[in-house]
């Protein structure tokens, strides 16, 4: 059973005004339960619009979105319930913190679900653990913490709802390398221990190549590439033509190819690059 | 839904109304408002109505856009009309009724007055960019500087406030979406519940407004902003002959309305 299924989805903003703009154009895709998906594309390619359809924050102009086999736009109730199943972390989520203490802010989501206080407490502690928020911070005001800490608290606030699908819009934007590494690491271990689907919207090809099992590339409101990192990065020229970058290791492989050294296989992580170069070197020795 | 607010919106264009000096337009609007409140008889109202329709036609602003701005005022307009219909003494429409012919006449005039007042001022903000408007206002008020009124600072604050309305609306939309994604519910429940549901929106909005204000202040200081003292402009406002003609017509219009009032029309 597909966890998320999108059928012929189109969405336009400001319909009927001179500012009408097509954000999504006839997109169909399926994301099975437990997959780690990287959603790539240019600014304005429709990535953020697409993920906001997954939890019914936006309603399609045409087409359907199914979560767990249910058409999420069939009624007001399904539109509300899907928000508990699909957790969405917006871009720069630290700007949405509002409670007096870190603990209360993480508890906001579970509270809205109407859970008992013992259940809420359990979830807050669990979510804080997954997001890398230390329990010493629980009684602090979220406003006096650092940017990276705030970001992790905001992510914990969504994880605390125990969504079957966790979507993050640019979770590492504006963080230092150490901060982004920590967040991605936490997300990987979160997915390993809960088995939930994780969808990450990102610009960063290097990160996505490393952690995603599947990459979906959007351009000009349409879905242009969909496959494993091997499949997607086997066509680096196509990605560049879309105005996107390829991972550093792929760039090196492309540069080597121009110099006449063809590595003959898709390369998108440093390990793969190293192995491919070593293989070529061995072949040359023999 | 929040994006539909038209307050201070500007529709760029290249008509005679757009090209007039902002000072001229500000003075004309003041003259227009005075004239509107001097109008008493039907003839005066007809003249004011004709003049505003003429200005609208000259500005090429679609009537739909002008009337969309009236929507939030609908309650006030209907309330005033109803009060006037029911609380004016005179000859009843049907003997024994509380509704009088005088009441109906006054209600119609009231509606006309409010609608003309709003559309007239909207015409100003629709055809004048906020920057031109505040520049014009600053120059018109500059004589007050003699009495230590901080005119430049006030108009600067006004243009910043106008500038940040769309930004704050966008931000509110974003925060509401984010809290909705965490299960916040803004649409159902009692009035008190709905009001408390806004706290998760208002707190981050306040925090980010202060942050923005801080950043803006630093950015302005970095560009050596130090108030209005000795400040020059890239775009100097110049009155053309069209402005003089427009001002003359405006004064004639007001004089005409006053004459009509004296004649009791």
Coordinates of C-alpha atoms in Angstrom, one line a residue:
Chain A
X1 CA 0.0 0.0 0.0
X2 CA 1.3 3.3 -1.0
X3 CA 1.7 5.8 1.8
X4 CA 1.4 8.8 -0.4
X5 CA -0.2 8.7 -3.8
X6 CA -0.6 11.7 -6.0
X7 CA -2.7 11.5 -9.2
X8 CA -2.6 14.1 -11.9
X9 CA -2.1 16.9 -9.4
X10 CA -2.2 20.5 -10.6
X11 CA -2.2 23.7 -8.6
X12 CA -2.5 27.3 -9.6
X13 CA -2.2 30.4 -7.4
X14 CA -4.4 33.5 -7.7
X15 CA -6.8 31.9 -10.2
X16 CA -8.8 34.5 -12.2
X17 CA -6.5 37.4 -11.6
X18 CA -3.7 38.8 -13.8
X19 CA -1.2 37.2 -11.3
X20 CA -2.4 33.7 -12.0
X21 CA 0.6 31.3 -11.8
X22 CA 0.8 27.6 -12.3
X23 CA 2.8 26.0 -9.4
X24 CA 2.2 22.4 -10.2
X25 CA 1.4 20.8 -13.5
X26 CA -0.1 17.4 -13.7
X27 CA 2.1 15.5 -11.3
X28 CA 1.6 11.9 -10.5
X29 CA 3.8 9.9 -8.1
X30 CA 3.7 7.3 -5.3
X31 CA 5.9 7.2 -2.2
X32 CA 5.8 3.8 -0.4
X33 CA 5.9 3.7 3.4
X34 CA 9.4 4.0 4.9
X35 CA 11.2 5.6 2.0
X36 CA 13.7 8.4 2.4
X37 CA 13.0 10.8 -0.4
X38 CA 14.9 13.9 -1.5
X39 CA 12.8 16.4 -3.4
X40 CA 15.0 18.6 -5.5
X41 CA 14.5 21.6 -7.7
X42 CA 15.1 25.3 -8.3
X43 CA 13.5 28.1 -6.3
X44 CA 10.0 28.4 -7.6
X45 CA 10.0 24.9 -9.2
X46 CA 7.0 23.9 -7.1
X47 CA 8.7 21.8 -4.3
X48 CA 7.1 23.7 -1.4
X49 CA 3.7 23.7 -3.1
X50 CA 3.9 20.0 -3.7
X51 CA 4.7 19.1 0.0
X52 CA 1.9 21.4 1.2
X53 CA -0.5 19.2 -0.7
X54 CA 0.6 16.2 1.2
X55 CA -1.0 17.4 4.4
X56 CA -3.9 19.3 2.8
X57 CA -2.6 22.8 3.6
X58 CA -3.1 23.5 -0.1
X59 CA -6.0 22.0 -2.0
X60 CA -5.4 20.8 -5.6
X61 CA -6.8 22.8 -8.5
X62 CA -7.1 19.4 -10.2
X63 CA -6.2 15.9 -9.3
X64 CA -6.2 13.9 -6.0
X65 CA -3.9 13.2 -3.1
X66 CA -4.2 9.9 -1.2
X67 CA -2.5 9.2 2.1
X68 CA -2.9 5.7 3.4
X69 CA -5.5 5.0 0.6
X70 CA -7.8 7.9 1.7
X71 CA -8.5 10.9 -0.5
X72 CA -7.4 13.6 1.9
X73 CA -9.5 16.3 0.3
X74 CA -12.8 14.3 0.5
X75 CA -14.0 16.1 3.6
X76 CA -13.1 18.6 6.3
X77 CA -12.4 15.7 8.7
X78 CA -9.9 14.0 6.5
X79 CA -8.2 17.3 5.8
X80 CA -7.8 17.8 9.6
X81 CA -6.8 14.2 10.4
X82 CA -4.1 14.1 7.7
X83 CA -2.2 16.8 9.6
X84 CA -1.6 14.3 12.4
X85 CA -0.4 11.6 9.9
X86 CA 1.8 13.9 7.8
X87 CA 4.1 16.2 9.8
X88 CA 5.4 19.2 7.9
X89 CA 8.3 21.2 9.1
X90 CA 8.4 24.6 7.2
X91 CA 11.4 26.5 6.1
X92 CA 13.1 28.4 8.9
X93 CA 10.8 26.8 11.5
X94 CA 12.5 28.5 14.4
X95 CA 10.5 31.6 13.6
X96 CA 7.3 29.8 14.6
X97 CA 8.3 29.0 18.2
X98 CA 6.0 30.9 20.5
X99 CA 5.7 29.2 23.9
X100 CA 7.4 30.3 27.1
X101 CA 9.4 27.1 27.5
X102 CA 10.9 24.6 25.1
X103 CA 8.9 21.8 26.7
X104 CA 5.6 23.6 26.1
X105 CA 6.4 24.4 22.5
X106 CA 7.2 20.8 21.7
X107 CA 4.0 19.8 23.4
X108 CA 1.8 22.1 21.3
X109 CA 1.2 19.6 18.5
X110 CA 0.3 16.6 20.8
X111 CA -1.9 18.9 22.9
X112 CA -3.9 19.9 19.8
X113 CA -4.4 16.2 19.2
X114 CA -6.2 16.0 22.6
X115 CA -3.8 13.5 24.3
X116 CA -3.5 12.9 28.0
X117 CA -0.7 14.7 29.8
X118 CA 1.3 11.5 30.5
X119 CA 1.1 10.6 26.8
X120 CA 2.2 14.1 25.9
X121 CA 5.1 14.0 28.3
X122 CA 6.3 10.7 26.8
X123 CA 6.1 12.0 23.3
X124 CA 7.9 15.3 24.1
X125 CA 10.8 13.4 25.6
X126 CA 10.9 10.9 22.8
X127 CA 10.7 13.7 20.1
X128 CA 13.4 15.8 21.9
X129 CA 15.6 12.7 21.9
X130 CA 15.1 12.2 18.1
X131 CA 15.7 15.8 17.3
X132 CA 18.8 16.1 19.5
X133 CA 17.3 18.5 22.0
X134 CA 18.8 18.0 25.4
X135 CA 16.3 17.8 28.4
X136 CA 18.3 20.5 30.2
X137 CA 16.8 23.0 27.8
X138 CA 13.2 22.1 28.6
X139 CA 12.6 24.9 31.0
X140 CA 14.4 27.5 29.0
X141 CA 12.7 30.1 26.7
X142 CA 13.1 29.0 23.1
X143 CA 13.9 32.6 22.2
X144 CA 17.2 32.7 24.1
X145 CA 18.8 29.7 22.3
X146 CA 21.0 29.5 19.2
X147 CA 19.7 29.1 15.7
X148 CA 20.6 25.5 15.4
X149 CA 19.0 24.6 18.7
X150 CA 15.8 26.5 17.8
X151 CA 15.6 24.6 14.5
X152 CA 15.9 21.3 16.4
X153 CA 13.2 22.3 18.8
X154 CA 10.8 23.2 16.0
X155 CA 11.5 19.8 14.3
X156 CA 10.9 18.0 17.7
X157 CA 7.5 19.9 17.8
X158 CA 6.5 18.1 14.7
X159 CA 8.0 14.7 15.5
X160 CA 6.1 14.8 18.8
X161 CA 2.9 14.3 16.8
X162 CA 4.3 10.9 15.7
X163 CA 3.5 11.4 12.0
X164 CA 3.8 8.4 9.7
X165 CA 5.3 10.8 7.2
X166 CA 7.7 13.5 8.1
X167 CA 8.3 16.3 5.6
X168 CA 11.0 18.9 6.0
X169 CA 11.3 22.0 3.8
X170 CA 15.0 22.9 3.6
X171 CA 15.9 21.7 7.1
X172 CA 19.5 22.8 6.9
X173 CA 19.1 26.2 5.2
X174 CA 21.2 28.9 6.9
X175 CA 22.9 26.5 9.4
X176 CA 26.7 26.0 9.7
X177 CA 28.1 22.7 8.4
X178 CA 28.2 21.1 11.9
X179 CA 24.6 22.1 12.6
X180 CA 23.3 20.7 9.3
X181 CA 25.3 17.5 9.7
X182 CA 23.7 17.0 13.2
X183 CA 20.2 17.6 11.8
X184 CA 20.6 15.2 8.9
X185 CA 22.2 12.6 11.2
X186 CA 19.2 12.9 13.6
X187 CA 16.8 12.5 10.8
X188 CA 18.5 9.3 9.5
X189 CA 18.4 7.7 13.0
X190 CA 14.8 8.9 13.5
X191 CA 13.8 7.1 10.3
X192 CA 15.8 4.0 11.2
X193 CA 14.1 3.6 14.6
X194 CA 10.5 4.6 13.7
X195 CA 10.4 3.3 10.1
X196 CA 8.5 6.4 9.0
X197 CA 8.7 8.0 5.6
X198 CA 10.9 11.0 5.5
X199 CA 10.7 13.5 2.7
X200 CA 13.4 16.3 2.5
X201 CA 13.0 19.3 0.3
X202 CA 16.5 20.6 -0.5
X203 CA 18.9 22.4 -2.8
X204 CA 21.9 20.6 -1.4
X205 CA 22.8 17.8 -3.9
X206 CA 25.7 16.5 -1.8
X207 CA 23.5 15.9 1.2
X208 CA 20.7 14.4 -0.8
X209 CA 23.0 12.1 -2.7
X210 CA 24.3 10.8 0.5
X211 CA 21.2 10.1 2.5
X212 CA 18.2 9.7 0.2
X213 CA 17.1 6.4 -1.3
X214 CA 15.1 8.2 -4.0
X215 CA 15.4 11.5 -5.6
X216 CA 12.5 13.4 -7.2
X217 CA 13.4 16.5 -9.4
X218 CA 10.9 19.2 -10.2
X219 CA 11.4 21.9 -12.8
X220 CA 8.9 24.6 -13.9
X221 CA 6.1 23.0 -12.0
X222 CA 6.6 19.6 -13.6
X223 CA 8.2 16.3 -12.4
X224 CA 11.2 15.8 -14.6
X225 CA 13.3 13.1 -12.9
X226 CA 12.4 10.4 -10.4
X227 CA 14.7 7.5 -9.4
X228 CA 17.5 6.3 -7.1
X229 CA 20.5 8.6 -6.8
X230 CA 22.3 6.2 -9.2
X231 CA 19.7 6.7 -11.9
X232 CA 19.3 10.4 -11.4
X233 CA 23.1 11.2 -11.3
X234 CA 23.8 8.9 -14.3
X235 CA 22.6 11.9 -16.3
X236 CA 24.5 14.7 -14.8
X237 CA 24.3 16.8 -18.0
X238 CA 20.5 16.7 -17.8
X239 CA 20.6 18.0 -14.2
X240 CA 22.9 20.8 -15.1
X241 CA 20.6 21.7 -18.0
X242 CA 17.8 22.2 -15.5
X243 CA 20.0 24.8 -13.8
X244 CA 20.8 22.6 -10.8
X245 CA 24.1 21.6 -9.4
X246 CA 25.4 18.1 -9.2
X247 CA 27.3 16.8 -6.1
X248 CA 31.0 17.7 -5.9
X249 CA 32.1 14.1 -6.6
X250 CA 30.0 14.1 -9.8
X251 CA 31.6 17.4 -10.8
X252 CA 35.0 15.8 -10.4
X253 CA 33.9 12.8 -12.4
X254 CA 32.7 15.1 -15.2
X255 CA 35.9 17.1 -15.1
X256 CA 37.9 13.8 -15.4
X257 CA 35.7 12.7 -18.3
X258 CA 36.6 16.0 -20.1
X259 CA 40.2 15.2 -19.7
X260 CA 39.7 11.7 -21.2
X261 CA 39.3 9.6 -18.1
X262 CA 35.8 8.0 -18.1
X263 CA 34.9 6.5 -14.8
X264 CA 32.1 4.6 -16.6
X265 CA 29.6 4.6 -13.7
X266 CA 27.5 7.1 -11.9
X267 CA 29.4 8.8 -9.1
X268 CA 27.6 10.9 -6.5
X269 CA 29.4 10.4 -3.2
X270 CA 33.0 10.7 -2.2
X271 CA 33.3 7.0 -1.5
X272 CA 32.0 6.1 -4.9
X273 CA 34.4 8.5 -6.5
X274 CA 37.3 7.1 -4.6
X275 CA 36.4 3.5 -5.5
X276 CA 35.9 4.4 -9.2
X277 CA 39.3 6.1 -9.4
X278 CA 41.0 3.3 -7.6
X279 CA 39.5 0.8 -10.0
X280 CA 40.7 2.7 -13.0
X281 CA 44.1 3.0 -11.5
X282 CA 44.3 -0.8 -10.9
X283 CA 43.2 -1.4 -14.5
X284 CA 45.9 0.9 -15.7
X285 CA 48.6 -1.0 -13.7
X286 CA 47.7 -4.4 -15.1
Chain B
X1 CA -7.8 35.6 2.2
X2 CA -5.4 38.0 4.0
X3 CA -3.9 38.9 0.6
X4 CA -7.2 40.5 -0.4
X5 CA -6.6 43.5 1.8
X6 CA -6.2 46.5 -0.5
X7 CA -5.0 49.1 2.1
X8 CA -2.4 51.4 0.5
X9 CA -2.2 49.4 -2.7
X10 CA -0.8 51.1 -5.7
X11 CA -1.6 50.3 -9.3
X12 CA 1.1 51.6 -11.6
X13 CA 0.0 53.4 -14.7
X14 CA 0.8 56.3 -17.0
X15 CA -2.3 58.5 -17.0
X16 CA -2.7 62.2 -16.3
X17 CA -3.8 61.3 -12.8
X18 CA -0.7 59.1 -12.2
X19 CA 1.6 61.8 -13.5
X20 CA 0.3 64.7 -11.3
X21 CA 2.6 65.8 -8.6
X22 CA 1.8 64.0 -5.3
X23 CA 1.5 67.4 -3.5
X24 CA -1.1 68.4 -6.1
X25 CA -3.1 65.2 -5.5
X26 CA -2.9 65.5 -1.8
X27 CA -4.2 69.1 -1.9
X28 CA -6.9 68.1 -4.4
X29 CA -8.1 65.3 -2.1
X30 CA -8.3 67.7 0.8
X31 CA -10.3 70.1 -1.4
X32 CA -12.5 67.2 -2.6
X33 CA -13.3 66.1 1.0
X34 CA -14.2 69.6 2.0
X35 CA -16.4 70.0 -1.0
X36 CA -18.0 66.6 -0.3
X37 CA -18.9 67.8 3.3
X38 CA -20.2 71.1 2.0
X39 CA -22.6 69.4 -0.4
X40 CA -26.2 69.5 0.8
X41 CA -28.6 69.6 -2.1
X42 CA -29.0 67.0 -4.9
X43 CA -27.4 69.2 -7.5
X44 CA -24.2 69.5 -5.4
X45 CA -24.1 65.8 -4.9
X46 CA -24.5 65.2 -8.6
X47 CA -21.6 67.6 -9.3
X48 CA -19.3 65.8 -6.8
X49 CA -20.4 62.4 -8.2
X50 CA -19.7 63.6 -11.8
X51 CA -16.3 64.9 -10.8
X52 CA -15.2 61.7 -9.1
X53 CA -16.5 59.6 -12.0
X54 CA -14.5 61.8 -14.3
X55 CA -11.3 61.3 -12.2
X56 CA -11.8 57.6 -12.1
X57 CA -12.2 57.5 -15.9
X58 CA -9.1 59.6 -16.3
X59 CA -7.1 57.3 -14.0
X60 CA -8.0 54.1 -15.9
X61 CA -8.5 52.3 -12.6
X62 CA -11.1 49.5 -13.0
X63 CA -14.2 50.3 -11.0
X64 CA -14.1 46.7 -9.7
X65 CA -10.9 47.5 -7.9
X66 CA -12.3 50.7 -6.4
X67 CA -15.4 49.0 -5.1
X68 CA -13.5 46.0 -3.7
X69 CA -11.9 48.4 -1.2
X70 CA -15.4 49.3 0.0
X71 CA -16.2 45.8 1.2
X72 CA -14.9 46.2 4.7
X73 CA -16.9 49.4 5.1
X74 CA -20.2 47.7 4.1
X75 CA -21.3 47.2 7.7
X76 CA -20.8 50.8 8.6
X77 CA -22.5 52.0 5.4
X78 CA -25.6 49.8 6.0
X79 CA -25.8 50.8 9.6
X80 CA -25.7 54.5 8.9
X81 CA -28.2 54.1 6.2
X82 CA -30.6 52.1 8.4
X83 CA -30.3 54.6 11.3
X84 CA -31.0 57.5 9.0
X85 CA -34.0 55.8 7.5
X86 CA -35.6 55.0 10.8
X87 CA -34.6 58.0 12.9
X88 CA -35.5 61.0 10.7
X89 CA -38.7 62.9 11.3
X90 CA -40.9 64.0 8.3
X91 CA -43.7 62.8 6.1
X92 CA -44.1 59.0 6.4
X93 CA -43.9 57.1 3.2
X94 CA -47.2 55.3 4.1
X95 CA -49.3 57.0 6.8
X96 CA -48.5 55.6 10.2
X97 CA -45.1 54.2 9.1
X98 CA -41.8 55.1 10.9
X99 CA -40.0 55.4 7.5
X100 CA -40.2 58.9 6.1
X101 CA -39.3 60.4 2.7
X102 CA -36.8 62.6 4.4
X103 CA -35.2 59.6 6.1
X104 CA -34.8 57.8 2.7
X105 CA -33.3 61.0 1.1
X106 CA -30.8 61.4 4.0
X107 CA -29.8 57.7 3.9
X108 CA -29.1 57.9 0.2
X109 CA -27.0 61.1 0.7
X110 CA -25.2 59.4 3.6
X111 CA -24.3 56.4 1.5
X112 CA -23.2 58.6 -1.4
X113 CA -21.1 60.7 1.0
X114 CA -19.3 57.7 2.5
X115 CA -18.8 55.9 -0.8
X116 CA -17.5 59.0 -2.5
X117 CA -15.2 59.7 0.4
X118 CA -13.6 56.3 0.4
X119 CA -13.3 55.9 -3.4
X120 CA -11.9 59.4 -3.6
X121 CA -9.1 58.7 -1.1
X122 CA -8.6 55.3 -2.7
X123 CA -8.0 57.0 -6.0
X124 CA -5.1 58.8 -4.4
X125 CA -3.4 55.7 -3.0
X126 CA -4.2 53.7 -6.2
X127 CA -2.5 56.2 -8.5
X128 CA 0.4 57.4 -6.3
X129 CA 3.2 55.2 -5.1
X130 CA 3.7 55.1 -1.4
X131 CA 7.1 56.8 -1.7
X132 CA 5.8 59.6 -3.8
X133 CA 2.9 60.0 -1.4
X134 CA 5.1 60.3 1.7
X135 CA 7.5 62.6 -0.1
X136 CA 4.6 64.9 -1.1
X137 CA 3.3 64.8 2.5
X138 CA 6.7 65.6 3.9
X139 CA 7.0 68.7 1.6
X140 CA 3.5 69.9 2.3
X141 CA 4.0 69.6 6.1
X142 CA 7.6 71.0 6.1
X143 CA 6.5 74.5 7.3
X144 CA 5.6 72.7 10.6
X145 CA 9.4 72.0 11.1
X146 CA 9.7 75.6 12.4
X147 CA 7.7 74.5 15.4
X148 CA 9.9 71.5 15.9
X149 CA 7.4 69.0 14.5
X150 CA 9.5 65.9 13.4
X151 CA 7.9 65.9 9.9
X152 CA 10.6 63.9 8.2
X153 CA 10.7 61.2 10.9
X154 CA 6.9 60.9 10.8
X155 CA 6.7 60.5 7.1
X156 CA 9.6 58.1 7.1
X157 CA 7.7 56.0 9.7
X158 CA 4.6 56.1 7.5
X159 CA 6.4 55.0 4.4
X160 CA 8.1 52.1 6.3
X161 CA 4.7 51.1 7.8
X162 CA 3.2 51.0 4.3
X163 CA 6.2 49.1 3.0
X164 CA 5.9 46.4 5.6
X165 CA 2.2 45.7 5.3
X166 CA 2.5 43.1 2.5
X167 CA 5.6 41.6 4.2
X168 CA 3.7 41.1 7.5
X169 CA 0.7 39.7 5.7
X170 CA 2.8 37.2 4.0
X171 CA 4.5 36.3 7.3
X172 CA 1.2 35.9 9.0
X173 CA 0.0 33.5 6.3
X174 CA 3.2 31.5 6.7
X175 CA 3.0 31.2 10.5
X176 CA -0.6 30.3 10.3
X177 CA 0.2 27.5 7.9
X178 CA 3.0 26.2 10.1
X179 CA 0.8 26.2 13.2
X180 CA -2.0 24.5 11.3
X181 CA 0.4 21.8 10.3
X182 CA 0.9 21.3 14.1
X183 CA -2.9 20.9 14.5
X184 CA -3.8 24.5 15.4
X185 CA -7.4 25.2 14.6
X186 CA -8.4 28.8 13.7
X187 CA -11.8 28.3 12.2
X188 CA -14.0 26.4 14.8
X189 CA -14.9 26.9 18.4
X190 CA -16.3 29.8 20.5
X191 CA -15.0 33.4 20.1
X192 CA -12.8 33.0 23.1
X193 CA -11.3 29.8 21.8
X194 CA -10.6 31.3 18.5
X195 CA -9.0 34.4 20.1
X196 CA -6.7 32.2 22.2
X197 CA -5.9 30.1 19.1
X198 CA -4.3 33.3 17.6
X199 CA -1.6 33.4 20.3
X200 CA 0.6 30.9 18.5
X201 CA 0.4 33.3 15.5
X202 CA 0.8 36.6 17.3
X203 CA 3.8 35.8 19.4
X204 CA 6.1 34.7 16.5
X205 CA 4.7 37.6 14.5
X206 CA 5.7 40.2 17.2
X207 CA 9.1 38.5 17.7
X208 CA 9.8 38.7 14.0
X209 CA 8.5 42.3 13.7
X210 CA 11.0 43.4 16.4
X211 CA 13.8 41.5 14.7
X212 CA 12.9 43.0 11.4
X213 CA 12.8 46.5 12.9
X214 CA 16.1 46.0 14.5
X215 CA 17.7 44.7 11.3
X216 CA 16.2 47.6 9.3
X217 CA 17.6 50.2 11.8
X218 CA 21.1 48.7 11.6
X219 CA 20.9 48.5 7.8
X220 CA 19.8 52.2 7.7
X221 CA 22.6 53.3 10.0
X222 CA 25.1 51.3 7.9
X223 CA 24.0 53.5 5.0
X224 CA 24.6 56.6 7.1
X225 CA 21.0 57.5 7.6
X226 CA 20.8 60.2 10.3
X227 CA 17.4 61.7 10.0
X228 CA 16.1 64.4 7.7
X229 CA 18.8 67.0 8.4
X230 CA 20.5 68.0 5.2
X231 CA 19.0 65.1 3.3
X232 CA 18.7 65.5 -0.5
X233 CA 16.5 63.5 -3.0
X234 CA 17.3 61.7 -6.2
X235 CA 13.8 62.4 -7.5
X236 CA 13.0 66.1 -7.0
X237 CA 9.3 66.9 -7.0
X238 CA 8.5 69.5 -9.7
X239 CA 5.1 71.1 -10.3
X240 CA 4.3 71.3 -14.0
X241 CA 1.7 73.4 -15.7
X242 CA -0.7 70.5 -15.5
X243 CA -0.4 70.6 -11.8
X244 CA -1.3 74.3 -11.7
X245 CA -4.3 73.8 -14.0
X246 CA -5.4 70.9 -11.8
X247 CA -5.1 72.9 -8.6
X248 CA -7.0 75.8 -10.2
X249 CA -9.8 73.4 -11.2
X250 CA -9.9 72.0 -7.7
X251 CA -10.3 75.4 -6.2
X252 CA -13.0 76.3 -8.7
X253 CA -14.7 73.0 -7.9
X254 CA -14.8 73.8 -4.2
X255 CA -16.0 77.4 -4.9
X256 CA -18.7 76.0 -7.1
X257 CA -20.0 73.7 -4.4
X258 CA -20.0 76.5 -1.9
X259 CA -22.0 78.7 -4.3
X260 CA -24.4 75.8 -4.8
X261 CA -24.8 75.5 -1.1
X262 CA -25.5 79.2 -0.7
X263 CA -28.1 78.9 -3.5
X264 CA -29.6 76.0 -1.5
X265 CA -29.2 73.4 -4.3

